[in-house]
XYZ file of C-alpha atoms in Angstrom:
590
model
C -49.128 -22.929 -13.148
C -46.940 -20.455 -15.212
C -43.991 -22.358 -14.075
C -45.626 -25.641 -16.047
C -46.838 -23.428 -18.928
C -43.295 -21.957 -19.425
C -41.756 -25.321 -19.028
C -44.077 -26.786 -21.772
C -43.509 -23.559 -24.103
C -39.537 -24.453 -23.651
C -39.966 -28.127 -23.764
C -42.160 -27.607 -27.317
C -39.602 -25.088 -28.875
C -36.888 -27.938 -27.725
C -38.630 -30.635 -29.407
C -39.328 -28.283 -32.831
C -35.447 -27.506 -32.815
C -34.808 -31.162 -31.963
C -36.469 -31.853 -35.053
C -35.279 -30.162 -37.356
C -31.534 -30.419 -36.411
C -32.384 -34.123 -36.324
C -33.894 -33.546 -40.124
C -31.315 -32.090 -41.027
C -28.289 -33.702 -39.659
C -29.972 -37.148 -41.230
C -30.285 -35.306 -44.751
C -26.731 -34.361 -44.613
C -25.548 -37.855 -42.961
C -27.150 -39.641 -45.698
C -26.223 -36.634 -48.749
C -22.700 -38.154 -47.727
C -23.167 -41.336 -47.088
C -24.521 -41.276 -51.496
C -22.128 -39.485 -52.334
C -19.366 -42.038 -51.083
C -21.300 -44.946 -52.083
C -21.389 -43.655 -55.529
C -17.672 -42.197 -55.343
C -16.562 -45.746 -54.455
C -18.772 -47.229 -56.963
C -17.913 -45.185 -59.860
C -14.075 -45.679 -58.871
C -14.692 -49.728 -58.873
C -16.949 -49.534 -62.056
C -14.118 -47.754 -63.497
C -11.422 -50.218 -62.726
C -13.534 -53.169 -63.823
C -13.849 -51.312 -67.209
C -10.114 -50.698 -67.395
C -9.147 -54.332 -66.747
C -11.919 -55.889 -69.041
C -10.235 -53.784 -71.700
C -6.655 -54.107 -70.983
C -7.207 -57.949 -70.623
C -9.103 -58.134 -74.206
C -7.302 -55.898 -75.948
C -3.024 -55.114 -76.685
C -3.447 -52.693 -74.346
C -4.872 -49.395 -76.130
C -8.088 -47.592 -74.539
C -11.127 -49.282 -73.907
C -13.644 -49.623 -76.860
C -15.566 -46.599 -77.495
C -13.660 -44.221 -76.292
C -11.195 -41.698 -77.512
C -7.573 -42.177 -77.704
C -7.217 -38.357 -76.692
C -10.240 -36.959 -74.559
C -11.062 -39.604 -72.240
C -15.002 -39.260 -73.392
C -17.048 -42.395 -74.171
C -17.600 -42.107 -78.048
C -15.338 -39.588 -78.818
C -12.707 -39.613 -81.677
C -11.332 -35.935 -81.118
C -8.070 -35.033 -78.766
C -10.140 -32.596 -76.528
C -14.141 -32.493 -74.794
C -17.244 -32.650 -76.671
C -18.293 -29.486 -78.172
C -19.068 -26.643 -76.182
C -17.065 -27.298 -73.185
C -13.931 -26.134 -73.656
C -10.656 -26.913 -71.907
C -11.589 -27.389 -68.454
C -9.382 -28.377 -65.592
C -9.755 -31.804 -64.468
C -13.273 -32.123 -67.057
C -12.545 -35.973 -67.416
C -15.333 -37.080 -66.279
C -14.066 -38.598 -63.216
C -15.518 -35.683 -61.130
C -12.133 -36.346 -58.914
C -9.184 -34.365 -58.584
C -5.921 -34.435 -60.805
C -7.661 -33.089 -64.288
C -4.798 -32.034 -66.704
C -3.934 -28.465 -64.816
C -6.704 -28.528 -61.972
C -3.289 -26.784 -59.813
C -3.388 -30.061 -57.330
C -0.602 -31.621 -56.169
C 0.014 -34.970 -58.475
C -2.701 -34.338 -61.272
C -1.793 -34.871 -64.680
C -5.172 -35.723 -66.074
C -6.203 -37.802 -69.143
C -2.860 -36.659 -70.820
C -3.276 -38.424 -74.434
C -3.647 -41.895 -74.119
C -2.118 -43.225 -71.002
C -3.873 -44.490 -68.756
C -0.906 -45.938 -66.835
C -1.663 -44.555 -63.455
C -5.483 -44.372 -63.691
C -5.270 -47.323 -60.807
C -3.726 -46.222 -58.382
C -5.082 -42.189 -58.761
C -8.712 -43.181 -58.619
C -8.019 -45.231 -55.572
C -5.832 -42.819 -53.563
C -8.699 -40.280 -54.663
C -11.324 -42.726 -53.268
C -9.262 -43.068 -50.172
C -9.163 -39.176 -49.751
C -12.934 -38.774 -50.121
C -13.899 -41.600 -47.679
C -11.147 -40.081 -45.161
C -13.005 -36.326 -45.395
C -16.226 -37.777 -44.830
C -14.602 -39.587 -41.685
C -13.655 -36.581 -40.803
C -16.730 -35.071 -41.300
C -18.702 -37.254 -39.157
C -16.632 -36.980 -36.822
C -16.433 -33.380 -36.865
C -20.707 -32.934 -36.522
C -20.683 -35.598 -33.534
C -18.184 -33.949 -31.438
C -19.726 -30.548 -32.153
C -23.410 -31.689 -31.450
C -24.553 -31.881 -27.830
C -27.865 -34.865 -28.491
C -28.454 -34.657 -24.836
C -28.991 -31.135 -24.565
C -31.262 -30.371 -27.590
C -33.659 -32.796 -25.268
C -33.478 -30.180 -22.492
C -35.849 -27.523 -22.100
C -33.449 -24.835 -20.935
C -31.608 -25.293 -23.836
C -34.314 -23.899 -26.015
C -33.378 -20.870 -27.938
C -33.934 -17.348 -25.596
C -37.583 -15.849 -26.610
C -37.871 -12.042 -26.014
C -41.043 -11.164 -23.836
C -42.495 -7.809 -23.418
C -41.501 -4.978 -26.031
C -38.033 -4.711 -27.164
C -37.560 -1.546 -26.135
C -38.559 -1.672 -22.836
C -36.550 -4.658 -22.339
C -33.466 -2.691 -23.644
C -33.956 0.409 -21.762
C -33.845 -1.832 -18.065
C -31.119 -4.054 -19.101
C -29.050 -0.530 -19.848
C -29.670 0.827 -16.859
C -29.008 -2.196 -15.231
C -25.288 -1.833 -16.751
C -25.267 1.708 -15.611
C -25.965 2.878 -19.078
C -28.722 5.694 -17.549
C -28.709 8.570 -20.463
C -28.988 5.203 -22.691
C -32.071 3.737 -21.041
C -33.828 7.016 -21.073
C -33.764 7.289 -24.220
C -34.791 4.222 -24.866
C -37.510 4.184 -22.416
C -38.820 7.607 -24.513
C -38.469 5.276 -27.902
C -40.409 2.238 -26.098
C -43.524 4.842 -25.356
C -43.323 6.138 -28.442
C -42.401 3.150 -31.000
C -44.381 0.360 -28.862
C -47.136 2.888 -28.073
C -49.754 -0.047 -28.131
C -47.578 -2.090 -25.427
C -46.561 0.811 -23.446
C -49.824 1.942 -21.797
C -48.741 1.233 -18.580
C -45.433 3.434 -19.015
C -47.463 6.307 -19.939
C -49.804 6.414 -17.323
C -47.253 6.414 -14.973
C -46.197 10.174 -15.805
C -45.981 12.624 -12.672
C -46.080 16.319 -12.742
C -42.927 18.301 -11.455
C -43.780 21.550 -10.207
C -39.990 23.015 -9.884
C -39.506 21.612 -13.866
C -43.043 22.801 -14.932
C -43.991 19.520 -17.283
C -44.512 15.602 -17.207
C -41.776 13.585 -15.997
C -41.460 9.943 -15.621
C -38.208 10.496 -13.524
C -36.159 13.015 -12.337
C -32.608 13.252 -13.573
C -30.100 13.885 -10.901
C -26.921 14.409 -10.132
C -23.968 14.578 -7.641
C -20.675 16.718 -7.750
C -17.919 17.797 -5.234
C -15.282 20.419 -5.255
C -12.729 20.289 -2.428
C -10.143 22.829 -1.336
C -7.558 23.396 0.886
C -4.007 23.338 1.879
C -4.832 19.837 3.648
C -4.580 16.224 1.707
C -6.088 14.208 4.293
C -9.338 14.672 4.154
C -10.113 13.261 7.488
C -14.481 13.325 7.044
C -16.409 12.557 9.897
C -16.782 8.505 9.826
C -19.445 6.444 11.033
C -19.029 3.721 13.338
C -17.953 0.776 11.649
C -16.874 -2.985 12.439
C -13.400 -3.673 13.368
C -11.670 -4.500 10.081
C -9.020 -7.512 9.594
C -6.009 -7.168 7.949
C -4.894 -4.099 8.592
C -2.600 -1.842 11.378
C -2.769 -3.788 14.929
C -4.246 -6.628 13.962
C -0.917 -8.578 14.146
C -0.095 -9.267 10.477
C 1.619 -6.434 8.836
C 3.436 -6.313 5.957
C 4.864 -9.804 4.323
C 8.479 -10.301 5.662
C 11.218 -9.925 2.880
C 12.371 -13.595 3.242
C 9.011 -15.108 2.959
C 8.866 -12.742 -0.124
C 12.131 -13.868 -2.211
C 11.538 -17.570 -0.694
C 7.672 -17.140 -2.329
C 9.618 -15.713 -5.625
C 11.900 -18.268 -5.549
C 9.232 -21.416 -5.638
C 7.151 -19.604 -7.919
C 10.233 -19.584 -10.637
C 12.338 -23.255 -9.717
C 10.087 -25.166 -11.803
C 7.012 -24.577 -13.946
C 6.646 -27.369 -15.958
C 4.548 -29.564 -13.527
C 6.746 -32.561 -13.705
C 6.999 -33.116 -17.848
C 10.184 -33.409 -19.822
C 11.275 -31.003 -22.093
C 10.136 -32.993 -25.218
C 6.405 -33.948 -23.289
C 6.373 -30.189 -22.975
C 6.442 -29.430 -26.509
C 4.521 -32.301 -27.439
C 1.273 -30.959 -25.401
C 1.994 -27.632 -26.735
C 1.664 -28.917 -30.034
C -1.099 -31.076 -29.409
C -3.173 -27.640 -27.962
C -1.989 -25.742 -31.110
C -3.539 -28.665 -32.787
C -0.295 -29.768 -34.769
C -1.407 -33.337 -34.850
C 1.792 -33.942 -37.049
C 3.869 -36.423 -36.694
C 7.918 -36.538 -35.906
C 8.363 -37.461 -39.415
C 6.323 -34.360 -40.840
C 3.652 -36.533 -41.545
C -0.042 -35.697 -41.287
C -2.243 -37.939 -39.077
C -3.660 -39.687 -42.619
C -0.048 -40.408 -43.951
C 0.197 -37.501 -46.278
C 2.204 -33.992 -46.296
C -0.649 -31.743 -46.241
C -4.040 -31.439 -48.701
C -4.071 -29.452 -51.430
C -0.905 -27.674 -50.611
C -2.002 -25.960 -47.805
C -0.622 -26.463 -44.120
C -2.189 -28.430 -41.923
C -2.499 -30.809 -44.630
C -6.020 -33.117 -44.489
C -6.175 -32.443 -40.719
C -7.573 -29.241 -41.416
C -9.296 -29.556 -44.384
C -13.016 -29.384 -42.752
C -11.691 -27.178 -39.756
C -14.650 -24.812 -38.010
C -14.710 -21.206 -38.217
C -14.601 -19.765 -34.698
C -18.210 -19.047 -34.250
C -19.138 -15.091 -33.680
C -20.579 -14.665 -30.389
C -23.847 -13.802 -30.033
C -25.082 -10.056 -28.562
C -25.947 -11.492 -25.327
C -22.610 -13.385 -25.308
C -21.508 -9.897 -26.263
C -23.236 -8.264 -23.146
C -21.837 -10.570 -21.085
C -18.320 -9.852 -21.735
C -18.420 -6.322 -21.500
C -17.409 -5.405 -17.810
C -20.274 -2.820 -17.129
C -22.075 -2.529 -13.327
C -24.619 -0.872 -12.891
C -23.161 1.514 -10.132
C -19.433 2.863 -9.984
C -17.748 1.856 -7.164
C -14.715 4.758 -7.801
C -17.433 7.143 -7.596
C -18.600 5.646 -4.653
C -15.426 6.041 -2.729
C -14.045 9.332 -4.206
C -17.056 10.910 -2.511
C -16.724 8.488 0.525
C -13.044 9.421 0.742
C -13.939 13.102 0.861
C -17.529 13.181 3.038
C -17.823 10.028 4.663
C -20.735 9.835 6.852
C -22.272 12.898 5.150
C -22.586 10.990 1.848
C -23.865 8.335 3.445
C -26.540 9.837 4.988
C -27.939 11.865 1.948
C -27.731 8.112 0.382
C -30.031 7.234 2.452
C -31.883 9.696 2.198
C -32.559 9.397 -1.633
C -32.873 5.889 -1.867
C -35.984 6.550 0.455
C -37.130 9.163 -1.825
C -36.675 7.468 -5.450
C -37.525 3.859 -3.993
C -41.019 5.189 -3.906
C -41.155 7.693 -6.286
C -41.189 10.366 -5.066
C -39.052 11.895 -8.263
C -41.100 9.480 -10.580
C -41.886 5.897 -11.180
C -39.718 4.881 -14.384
C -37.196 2.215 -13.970
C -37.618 2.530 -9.725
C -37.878 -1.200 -9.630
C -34.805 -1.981 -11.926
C -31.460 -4.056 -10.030
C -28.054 -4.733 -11.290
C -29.367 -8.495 -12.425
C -33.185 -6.919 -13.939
C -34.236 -7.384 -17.544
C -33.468 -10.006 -20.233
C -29.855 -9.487 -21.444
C -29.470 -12.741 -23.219
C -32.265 -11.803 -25.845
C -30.707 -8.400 -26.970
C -29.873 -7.177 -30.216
C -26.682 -6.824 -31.742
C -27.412 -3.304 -32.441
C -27.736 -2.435 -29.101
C -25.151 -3.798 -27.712
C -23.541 -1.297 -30.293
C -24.923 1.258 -28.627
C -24.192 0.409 -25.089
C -20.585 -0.269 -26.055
C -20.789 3.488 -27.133
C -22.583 4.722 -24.509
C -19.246 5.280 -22.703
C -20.352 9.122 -22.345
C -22.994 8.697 -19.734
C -22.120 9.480 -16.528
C -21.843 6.929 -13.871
C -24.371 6.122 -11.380
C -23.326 6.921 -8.067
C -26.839 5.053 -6.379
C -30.243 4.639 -9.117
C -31.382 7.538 -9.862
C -28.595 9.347 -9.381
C -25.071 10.284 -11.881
C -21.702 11.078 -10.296
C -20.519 14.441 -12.195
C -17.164 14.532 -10.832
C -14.967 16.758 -8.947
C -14.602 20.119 -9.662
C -15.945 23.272 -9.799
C -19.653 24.288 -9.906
C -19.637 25.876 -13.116
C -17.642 23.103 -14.573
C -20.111 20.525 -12.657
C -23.280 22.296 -14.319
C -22.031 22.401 -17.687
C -21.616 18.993 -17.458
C -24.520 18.137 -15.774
C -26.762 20.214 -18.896
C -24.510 17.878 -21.186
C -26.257 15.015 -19.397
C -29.643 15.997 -19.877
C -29.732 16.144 -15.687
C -32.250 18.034 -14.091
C -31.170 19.101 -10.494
C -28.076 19.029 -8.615
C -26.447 18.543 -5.418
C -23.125 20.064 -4.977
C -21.149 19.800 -1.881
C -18.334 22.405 -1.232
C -15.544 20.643 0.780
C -12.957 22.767 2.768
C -9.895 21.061 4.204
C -7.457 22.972 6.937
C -4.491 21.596 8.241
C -4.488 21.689 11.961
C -1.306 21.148 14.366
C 1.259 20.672 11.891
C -0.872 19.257 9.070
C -1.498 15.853 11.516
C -5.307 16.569 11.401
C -7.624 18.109 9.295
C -10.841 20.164 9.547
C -13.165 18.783 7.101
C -16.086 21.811 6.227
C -18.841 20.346 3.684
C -21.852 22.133 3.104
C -24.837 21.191 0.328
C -26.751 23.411 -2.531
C -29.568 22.255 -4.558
C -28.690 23.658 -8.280
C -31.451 23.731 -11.266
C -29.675 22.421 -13.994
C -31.533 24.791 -16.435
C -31.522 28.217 -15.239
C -28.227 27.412 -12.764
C -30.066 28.797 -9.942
C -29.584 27.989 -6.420
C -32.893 26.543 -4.802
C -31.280 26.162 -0.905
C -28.068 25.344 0.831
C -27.543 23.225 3.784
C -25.697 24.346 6.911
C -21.692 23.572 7.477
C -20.553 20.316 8.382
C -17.760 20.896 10.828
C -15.323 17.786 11.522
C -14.333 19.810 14.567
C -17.471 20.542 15.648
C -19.182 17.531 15.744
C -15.737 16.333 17.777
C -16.574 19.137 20.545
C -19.921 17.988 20.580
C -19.558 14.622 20.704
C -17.472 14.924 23.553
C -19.841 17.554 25.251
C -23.116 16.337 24.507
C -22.929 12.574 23.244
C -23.677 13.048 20.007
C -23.157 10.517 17.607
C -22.284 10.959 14.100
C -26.009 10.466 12.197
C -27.424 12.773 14.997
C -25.382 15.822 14.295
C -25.711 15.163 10.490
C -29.113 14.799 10.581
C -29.398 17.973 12.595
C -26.937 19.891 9.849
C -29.206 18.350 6.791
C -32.617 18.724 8.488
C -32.991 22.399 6.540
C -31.787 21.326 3.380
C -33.557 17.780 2.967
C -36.818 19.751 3.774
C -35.890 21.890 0.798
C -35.664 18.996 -1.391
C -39.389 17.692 -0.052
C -40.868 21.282 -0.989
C -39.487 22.025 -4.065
C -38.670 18.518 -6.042
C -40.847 16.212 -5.141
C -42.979 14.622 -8.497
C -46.624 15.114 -7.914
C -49.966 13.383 -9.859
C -50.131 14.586 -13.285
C -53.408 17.397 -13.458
C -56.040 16.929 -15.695
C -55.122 18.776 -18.609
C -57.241 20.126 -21.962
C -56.706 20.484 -25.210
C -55.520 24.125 -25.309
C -52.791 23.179 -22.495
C -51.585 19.919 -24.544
C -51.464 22.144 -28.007
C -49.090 25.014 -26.028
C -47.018 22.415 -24.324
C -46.119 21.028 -27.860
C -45.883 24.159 -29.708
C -43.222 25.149 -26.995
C -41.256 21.713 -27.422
C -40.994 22.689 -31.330
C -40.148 26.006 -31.038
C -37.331 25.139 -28.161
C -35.667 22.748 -31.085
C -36.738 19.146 -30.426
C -36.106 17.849 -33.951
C -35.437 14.096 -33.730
C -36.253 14.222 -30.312
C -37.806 11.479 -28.597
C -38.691 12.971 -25.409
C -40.637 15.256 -27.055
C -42.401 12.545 -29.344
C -42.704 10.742 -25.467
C -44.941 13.638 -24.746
C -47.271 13.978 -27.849
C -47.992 9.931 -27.275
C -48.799 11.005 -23.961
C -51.001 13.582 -24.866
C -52.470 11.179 -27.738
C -53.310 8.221 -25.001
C -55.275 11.161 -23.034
C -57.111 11.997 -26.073
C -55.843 15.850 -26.200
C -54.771 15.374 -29.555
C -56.035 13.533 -32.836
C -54.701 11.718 -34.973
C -53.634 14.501 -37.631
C -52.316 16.624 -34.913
C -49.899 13.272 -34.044
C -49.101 12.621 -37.383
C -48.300 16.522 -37.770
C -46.355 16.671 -35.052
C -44.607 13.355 -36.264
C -43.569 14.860 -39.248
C -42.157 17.862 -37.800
C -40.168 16.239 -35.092
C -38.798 13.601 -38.129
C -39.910 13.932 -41.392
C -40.123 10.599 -43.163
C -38.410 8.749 -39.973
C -40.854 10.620 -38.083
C -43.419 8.762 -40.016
C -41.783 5.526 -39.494
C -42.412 5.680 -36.087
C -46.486 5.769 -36.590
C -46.980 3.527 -39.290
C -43.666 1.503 -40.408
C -43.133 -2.091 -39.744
C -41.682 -3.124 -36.074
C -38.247 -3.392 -37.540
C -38.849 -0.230 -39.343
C -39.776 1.656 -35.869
C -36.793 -0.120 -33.542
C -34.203 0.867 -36.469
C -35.716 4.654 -36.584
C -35.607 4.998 -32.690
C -31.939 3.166 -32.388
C -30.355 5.551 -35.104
C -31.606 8.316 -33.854
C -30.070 7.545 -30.193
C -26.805 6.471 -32.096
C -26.825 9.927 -33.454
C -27.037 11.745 -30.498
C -24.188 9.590 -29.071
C -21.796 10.303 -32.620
C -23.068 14.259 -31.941
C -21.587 14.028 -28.344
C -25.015 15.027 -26.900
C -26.411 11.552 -25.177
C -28.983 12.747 -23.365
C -30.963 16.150 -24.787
């Protein structure tokens, strides 16, 4: 049923843009089609004229007319009164008035009308060959059978704008970006985002609402080793590579592929049919003899000639054309394998792990559902694609829900991470030791759980010994998820306690007015996450309307204000420069 509703929405807005392209591709067919007739009538009514008084007269102007001006019932050299000296202001209405700066035009100069013949007609000849041109021009570059089809139908945004914006960000890994939109969909579609706010979760270790937990991921590896040798998991056997009976290309087969791939490029065609295409794809349509295709040597002076008179502007691309182009995923595959490179199997497993976790929401329920294809990226605005293409700063995600920081130190790590707006943070330790001559290495990884804002410790896991899980895989038939597990047991029970998002309490008044007065006085000017809040409090009815509108005000003074009672465009503008801000003030996420 919504399958046949959407088809008849499409197949409707198909037919209304059908229509009116057809409307107005007849007005302009027939706008040209008059002004030829009357081009070529004017030029033959004109001629008649000229013969009917060259024939009945000794060969002076035409009765009526001036000897000097070329206007009917004149007597002067020049125009009637009040018009002054124009270029080609004959009356003809054609090119080639007395210095009109085209090629050929000498006017009405005094009274010889010697060539009148043969400029008229060449003019005539020009106008009928640019409205060939023309047609030809709007027939090639309209696609009938398509404006019949209802995919072709303009895109239609559905849903809020913002909330549209915010998934297809995250979607292209954009996560700081889609936060912050996500805050500006609550709070400048507050009518449409109902859902969004009663989705909120409490977080005890954070102490206030969330609708999802930042986090992050960072390594910092030592040692004398450069192997880093990390316990693997068991994996298929791979093609391709050492043993497998290929190896390396031979050195023949490589100068023999060199060789064919420089003897001969040109596909079969002769020097001359060479140039001829090239010229043909550079549209040159010119001729050997200089000539343009209509027999002349360019229009109007300018190259090209007549060819190119009515050439197209390349058409801008649209913002989802835009989007398309830019190569954005929405997780990093270099993150992915500089931590696989250094932890293997470890990573994996506390991968797992989280994807269990966040997949059902455990750390909160905003964006959970969103995939690397989600949202509606071909209905986007141009300024947002601005601000994706600047959102360059966020940090990659290394799985949803979940930023790569980097490798390096803690302190560097957390500095970063605050940057980031992240809330809690794994950081693994890796220690590599040569053993026997540097041929193998002991790989030593153990986890902490970091809070971002006080850059306390909450728990640590136990070591992850290469070496050890070797002895006791030999001794007791371990495999490698069962001594993981074992190691990580301790310190994925610490993230269950302690980080897990719980249902949001009922709250009063009194708590809703303290929990704001504590977001102004910690600096949340322009802030939407703190505006996110108040409309939270506002759906729950802990605050009135003057309190919102106070608080409004505060947080952005007249764009504040926007945000409550300005126009749609109004609201998205507000919210968008205030994220662009942020971005320009190298803070993306605060």
């Amino acid at each position: 049923m919504q399958k046949d509703l959407r088809t008849s929405s499409h197949a409707a807005v198909s037919l209304k843009w059908w229509s009116l392209l057809k409307g107005s591709f007849q007005c302009t067919f027939g706008a040209l089609i008059l002004v030829g007739s009357a081009a070529v009538a004017d030029a033959q009514t004109s001629e008649e004229q000229i013969r009917q008084a060259y024939e009945g007269s000794s060969g002076g102007p035409p009765a009526g007319s001036s000897s000097g001006g070329g206007y009917p019932g004149g007597s002067g050299s020049g125009p009637p009164t009040g018009y002054g000296s124009q270029p080609g202001s004959s009356g003809s209405g054609y090119p080639g008035g007395s210095g009109s700066g085209y090629p050929g035009g000498s006017g009405y100069s005094g009274s010889s009308y010697g060539n009148t013949r043969s400029r008229r007609g060449s003019d005539t000849n020009v106008m009928r060959e640019m409205l060939q041109q023309f047609v030809v021009k709007a027939a090639e570059s309209t696609n009938i059978a398509s404006l019949a089809d209802p995919e072709s139908a303009p895109p239609i945004a559905s849903g809020p704008v913002l909330l549209n914006e915010a998934t297809v960000a995250y979607a292209k890994g954009a996560s700081s970006l889609a936060r912050q939109l996500y805050f500006g969909h609550m709070v400048a579609e507050f009518e449409n985002a109902q859902g969004q706010l009663s989705a909120v979760k409490y977080s005890k270790i954070l102490k206030r609402p969330v609708w999802q937990i930042r986090w992050g991921i960072s390594m910092a590896v030592r040692g004398d080793a450069t192997d880093p040798q990390p316990i693997k998991e068991t994996a298929p056997r791979s093609t391709g590579g050492p043993g497998d009976g290929m190896g390396p290309p031979d050195a023949a087969m490589m100068a023999e592929y060199a060789g064919g791939m420089m003897e001969d490029q040109s596909g079969g065609y002769s020097e001359d049919e060479m140039r001829a295409q090239m010229e043909m794809e550079m549209g040159n349509m010119s001729s050997p003899d200089g000539m343009d295709m209509y027999g002349g040597d360019g229009m109007y002076g300018q190259p090209g000639g007549r060819a190119n008179a009515l050439a197209v502007a390349p058409k801008a691309p649209t913002p989802g054309e835009r989007l398309e182009q830019m190569e954005r995923s929405m997780t990093s595959d270099e993150a992915a394998k500089e931590l696989e490179d250094n932890l293997g199997a470890v990573v994996a497993y506390l991968g797992e792990q989280f994807d269990q976790r966040y997949a059902e929401g455990s750390f909160g329920q905003a964006l959970t559902d969103v995939t690397g294809e989600a949202g509606q990226p071909d209905v986007v605005s141009g300024e947002f694609v601005d601000l994706l293409e600047g959102a360059d700063s966020d940090p990659p995600l290394w799985r949803p829900g979940i930023v790569y920081l980097g490798r390096g130190h803690a302190d560097e790590n957390l500095a970063a991470a605050k940057r980031a707006g992240i809330d809690l943070v794994i950081h693994i330790d890796v220690s590599l030791k040569p053993l026997r001559g540097g041929d193998y290495t002991q790989n030593i990884s153990r986890c902490r759980l970091i809070h971002v804002a006080t850059g306390k410790s909450l728990g640590a896991s136990g070591s992850i010994d290469s070496l050890e899980f070797k002895q006791q895989s030999r001794t007791k038939g371990l495999g490698s998820r069962e001594y993981i597990e074992e190691q990580l047991s301790n310190f994925v029970g610490i993230i269950d306690r302690q980080t897990v998002a719980s249902d949001l309490p009922q709250l009063t008044p009194a708590v809703a007015t303290n929990r704001i007065g504590t977001l102004l006085a910690s600096g949340g000017s322009r802030n939407l996450q703190t505006l996110a809040e108040v409309r939270l409090f506002q759906q729950q009815g802990l605050l009135n309307e003057d309190q919102v509108m106070q608080v409004f005000d505060i947080v952005g003074g007249d764009e504040g204000l926007q945000l409550l009672f300005g126009t749609e465009d109004e609201k998205l503008s507000v919210v968008r420069k205030w994220i662009s801000d942020q971005y320009a003030g190298g803070n993306s996420d605060s």
